[in-house]
PDB file of C-alpha atoms in Angstrom:
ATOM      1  CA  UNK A   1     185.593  80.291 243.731  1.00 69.00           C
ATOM      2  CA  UNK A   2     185.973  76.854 244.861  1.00 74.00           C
ATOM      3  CA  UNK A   3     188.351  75.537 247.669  1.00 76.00           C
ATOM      4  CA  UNK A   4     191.819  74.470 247.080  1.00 74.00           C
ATOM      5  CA  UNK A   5     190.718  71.153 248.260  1.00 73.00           C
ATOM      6  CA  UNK A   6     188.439  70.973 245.270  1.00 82.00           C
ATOM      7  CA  UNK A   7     190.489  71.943 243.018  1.00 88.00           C
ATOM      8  CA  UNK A   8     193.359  69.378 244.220  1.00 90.00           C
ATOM      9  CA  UNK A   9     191.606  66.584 242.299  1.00 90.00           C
ATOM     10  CA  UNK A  10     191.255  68.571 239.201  1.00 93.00           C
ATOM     11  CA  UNK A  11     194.494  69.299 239.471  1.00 95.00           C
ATOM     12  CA  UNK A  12     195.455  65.796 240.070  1.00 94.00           C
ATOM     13  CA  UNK A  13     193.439  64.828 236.678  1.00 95.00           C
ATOM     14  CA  UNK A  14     195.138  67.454 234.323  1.00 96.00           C
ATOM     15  CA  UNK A  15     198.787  66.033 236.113  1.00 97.00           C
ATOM     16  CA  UNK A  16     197.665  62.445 234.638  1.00 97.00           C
ATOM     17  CA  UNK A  17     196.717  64.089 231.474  1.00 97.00           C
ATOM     18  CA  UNK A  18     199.577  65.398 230.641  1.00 97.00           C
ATOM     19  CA  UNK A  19     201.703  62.262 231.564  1.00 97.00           C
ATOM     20  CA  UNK A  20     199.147  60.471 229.702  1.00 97.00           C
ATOM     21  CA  UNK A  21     199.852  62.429 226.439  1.00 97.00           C
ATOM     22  CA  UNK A  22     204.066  62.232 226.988  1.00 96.00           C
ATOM     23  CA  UNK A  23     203.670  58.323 227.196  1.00 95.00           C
ATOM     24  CA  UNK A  24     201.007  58.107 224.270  1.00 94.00           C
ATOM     25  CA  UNK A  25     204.070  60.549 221.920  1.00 95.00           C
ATOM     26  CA  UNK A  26     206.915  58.727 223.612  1.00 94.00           C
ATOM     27  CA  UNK A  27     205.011  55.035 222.861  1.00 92.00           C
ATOM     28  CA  UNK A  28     203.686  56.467 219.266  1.00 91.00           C
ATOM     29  CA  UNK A  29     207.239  56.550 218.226  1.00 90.00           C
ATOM     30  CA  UNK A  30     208.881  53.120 219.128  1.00 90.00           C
ATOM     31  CA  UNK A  31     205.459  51.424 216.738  1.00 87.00           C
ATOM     32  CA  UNK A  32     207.746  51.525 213.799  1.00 84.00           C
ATOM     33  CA  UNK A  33     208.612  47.510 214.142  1.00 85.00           C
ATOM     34  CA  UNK A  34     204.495  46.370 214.014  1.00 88.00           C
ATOM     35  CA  UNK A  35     202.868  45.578 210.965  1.00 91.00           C
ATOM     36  CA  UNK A  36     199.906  47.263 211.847  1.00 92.00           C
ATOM     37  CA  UNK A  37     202.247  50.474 212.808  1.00 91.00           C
ATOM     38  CA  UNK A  38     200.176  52.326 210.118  1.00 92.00           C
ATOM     39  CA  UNK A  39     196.590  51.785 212.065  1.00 94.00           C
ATOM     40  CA  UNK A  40     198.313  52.147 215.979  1.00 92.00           C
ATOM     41  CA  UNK A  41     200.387  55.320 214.286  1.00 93.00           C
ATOM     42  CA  UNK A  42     196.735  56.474 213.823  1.00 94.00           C
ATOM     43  CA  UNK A  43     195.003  55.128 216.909  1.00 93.00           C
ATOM     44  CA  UNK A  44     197.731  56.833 219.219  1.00 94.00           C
ATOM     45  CA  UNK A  45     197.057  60.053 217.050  1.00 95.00           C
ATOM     46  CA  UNK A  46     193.667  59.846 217.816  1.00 96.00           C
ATOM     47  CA  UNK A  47     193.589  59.706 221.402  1.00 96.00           C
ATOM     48  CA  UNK A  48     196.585  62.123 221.774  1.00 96.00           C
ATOM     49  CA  UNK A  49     194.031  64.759 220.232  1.00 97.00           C
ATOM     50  CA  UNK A  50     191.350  64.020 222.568  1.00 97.00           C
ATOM     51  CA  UNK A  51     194.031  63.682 225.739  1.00 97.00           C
ATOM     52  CA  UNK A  52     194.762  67.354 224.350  1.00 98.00           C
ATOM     53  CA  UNK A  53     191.869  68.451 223.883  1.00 98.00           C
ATOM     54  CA  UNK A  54     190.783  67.600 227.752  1.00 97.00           C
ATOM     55  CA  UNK A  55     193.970  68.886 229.060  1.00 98.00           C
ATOM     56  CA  UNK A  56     192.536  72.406 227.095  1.00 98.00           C
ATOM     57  CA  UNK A  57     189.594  72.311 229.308  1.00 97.00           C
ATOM     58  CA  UNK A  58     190.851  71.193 232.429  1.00 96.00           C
ATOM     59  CA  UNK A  59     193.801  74.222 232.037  1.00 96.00           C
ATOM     60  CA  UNK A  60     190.609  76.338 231.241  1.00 96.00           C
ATOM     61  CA  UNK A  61     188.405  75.235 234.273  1.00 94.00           C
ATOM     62  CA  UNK A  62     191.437  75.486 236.653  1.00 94.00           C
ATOM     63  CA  UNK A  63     192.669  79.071 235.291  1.00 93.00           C
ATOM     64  CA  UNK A  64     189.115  80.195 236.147  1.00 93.00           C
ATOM     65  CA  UNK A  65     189.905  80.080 239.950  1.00 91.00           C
ATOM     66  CA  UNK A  66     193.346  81.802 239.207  1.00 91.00           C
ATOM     67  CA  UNK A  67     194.861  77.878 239.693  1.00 93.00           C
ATOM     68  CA  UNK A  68     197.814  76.979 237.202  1.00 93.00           C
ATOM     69  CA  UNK A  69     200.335  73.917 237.498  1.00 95.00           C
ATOM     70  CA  UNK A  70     203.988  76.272 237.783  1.00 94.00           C
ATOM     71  CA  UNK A  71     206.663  73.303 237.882  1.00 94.00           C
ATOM     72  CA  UNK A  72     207.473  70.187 238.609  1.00 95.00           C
ATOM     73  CA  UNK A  73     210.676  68.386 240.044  1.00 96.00           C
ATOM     74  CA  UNK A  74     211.981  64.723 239.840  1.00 96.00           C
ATOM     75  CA  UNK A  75     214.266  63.309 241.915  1.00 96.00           C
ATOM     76  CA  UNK A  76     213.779  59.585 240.640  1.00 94.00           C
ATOM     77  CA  UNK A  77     211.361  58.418 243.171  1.00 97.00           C
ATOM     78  CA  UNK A  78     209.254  61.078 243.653  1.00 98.00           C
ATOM     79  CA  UNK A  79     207.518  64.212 241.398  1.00 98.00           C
ATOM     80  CA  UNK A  80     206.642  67.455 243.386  1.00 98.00           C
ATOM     81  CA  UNK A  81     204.232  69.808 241.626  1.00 97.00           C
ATOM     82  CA  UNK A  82     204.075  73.182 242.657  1.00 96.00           C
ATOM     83  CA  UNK A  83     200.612  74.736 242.102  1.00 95.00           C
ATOM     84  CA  UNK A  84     200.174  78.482 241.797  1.00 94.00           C
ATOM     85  CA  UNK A  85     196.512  78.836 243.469  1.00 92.00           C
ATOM     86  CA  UNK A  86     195.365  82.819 243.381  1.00 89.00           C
ATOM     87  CA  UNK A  87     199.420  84.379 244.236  1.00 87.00           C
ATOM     88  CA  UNK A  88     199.826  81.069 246.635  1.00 91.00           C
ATOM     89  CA  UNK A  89     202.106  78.093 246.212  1.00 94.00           C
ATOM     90  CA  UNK A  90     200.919  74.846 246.976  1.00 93.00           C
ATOM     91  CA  UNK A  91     202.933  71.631 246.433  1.00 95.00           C
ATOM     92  CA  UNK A  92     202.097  68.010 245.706  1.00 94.00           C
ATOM     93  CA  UNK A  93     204.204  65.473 246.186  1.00 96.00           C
ATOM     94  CA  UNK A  94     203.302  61.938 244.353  1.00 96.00           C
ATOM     95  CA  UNK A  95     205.575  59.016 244.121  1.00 97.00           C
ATOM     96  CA  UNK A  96     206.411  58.038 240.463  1.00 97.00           C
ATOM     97  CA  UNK A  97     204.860  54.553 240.728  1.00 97.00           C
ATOM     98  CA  UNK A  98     201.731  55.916 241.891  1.00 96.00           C
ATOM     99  CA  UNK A  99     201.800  58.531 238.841  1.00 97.00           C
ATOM    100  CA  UNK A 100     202.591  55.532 236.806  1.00 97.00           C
ATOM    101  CA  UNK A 101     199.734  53.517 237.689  1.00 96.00           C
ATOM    102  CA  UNK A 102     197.092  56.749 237.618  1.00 96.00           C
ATOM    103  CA  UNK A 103     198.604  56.554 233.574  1.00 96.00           C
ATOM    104  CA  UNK A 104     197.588  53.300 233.195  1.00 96.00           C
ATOM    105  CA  UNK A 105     194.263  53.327 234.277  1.00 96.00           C
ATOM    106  CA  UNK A 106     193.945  57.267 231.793  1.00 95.00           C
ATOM    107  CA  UNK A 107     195.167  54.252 229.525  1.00 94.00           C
ATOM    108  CA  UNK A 108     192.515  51.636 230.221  1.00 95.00           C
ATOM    109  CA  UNK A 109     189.609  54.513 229.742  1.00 93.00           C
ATOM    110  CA  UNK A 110     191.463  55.556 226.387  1.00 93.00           C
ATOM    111  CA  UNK A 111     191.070  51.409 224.965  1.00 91.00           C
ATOM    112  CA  UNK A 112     187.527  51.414 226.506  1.00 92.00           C
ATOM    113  CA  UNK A 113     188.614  48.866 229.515  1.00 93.00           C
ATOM    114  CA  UNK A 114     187.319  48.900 232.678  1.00 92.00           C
ATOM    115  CA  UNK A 115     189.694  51.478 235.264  1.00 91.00           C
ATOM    116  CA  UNK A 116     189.595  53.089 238.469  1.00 90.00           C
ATOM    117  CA  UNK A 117     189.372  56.667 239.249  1.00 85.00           C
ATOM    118  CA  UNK A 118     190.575  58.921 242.676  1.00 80.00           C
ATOM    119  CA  UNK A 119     186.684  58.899 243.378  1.00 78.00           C
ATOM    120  CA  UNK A 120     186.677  54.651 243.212  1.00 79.00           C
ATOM    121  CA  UNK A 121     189.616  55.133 245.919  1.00 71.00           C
ATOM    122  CA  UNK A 122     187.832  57.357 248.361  1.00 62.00           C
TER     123      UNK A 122
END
């Protein structure tokens, strides 16, 4: 069983997964004015499946060590998660910018640019 401090980052990465996927649907939808909204339609497709699929093994790794994401609250500035670790809450509190600009760099590894990871920060 690893510590909850090692499982905070993997944690942290299935949280930016799953914004990542809401902002690739919610984006996939407002393509319709392109003229290439036939090939993005299909590009956003593509990397919503693989978001997915890494989502499904980041929920499996995590539900290993009884860890699950429960809920999450917004009050406009900030998101609080509360994480259900083996019967224990735990909460984590990010602002919405910062959650914002974790997406974008998820983004910039989806398009193959260069990006930053929590690791890069440390």
């Amino acid at each position: 069983m690893r510590h909850i401090f090692e499982l905070k980052s993997i944690v942290h990465n299935l949280i930016i997964l799953e914004l990542t996927l809401k902002t690739l649907e919610y984006d996939k939808v407002r393509l319709t004015g392109l003229k290439m909204a036939p090939v993005m339609e299909e590009w956003y497709e593509e990397k919503a499946q693989e978001v997915f699929s890494d989502i499904v093994k980041v929920k499996k790794d995590l539900s290993k060590d009884g860890c699950k994401i429960d809920s999450s609250t917004n009050d406009g500035m900030f998101t609080e998660y509360s994480v259900l670790v083996r019967g224990e809450i735990h909460r984590y509190t990010y602002s919405n910018v910062a959650l914002r600009n974790w997406c974008m760099e998820e983004m910039k590894r989806l398009l193959g640019m260069p990006y930053r990871t929590p690791d890069d920060m440390r």
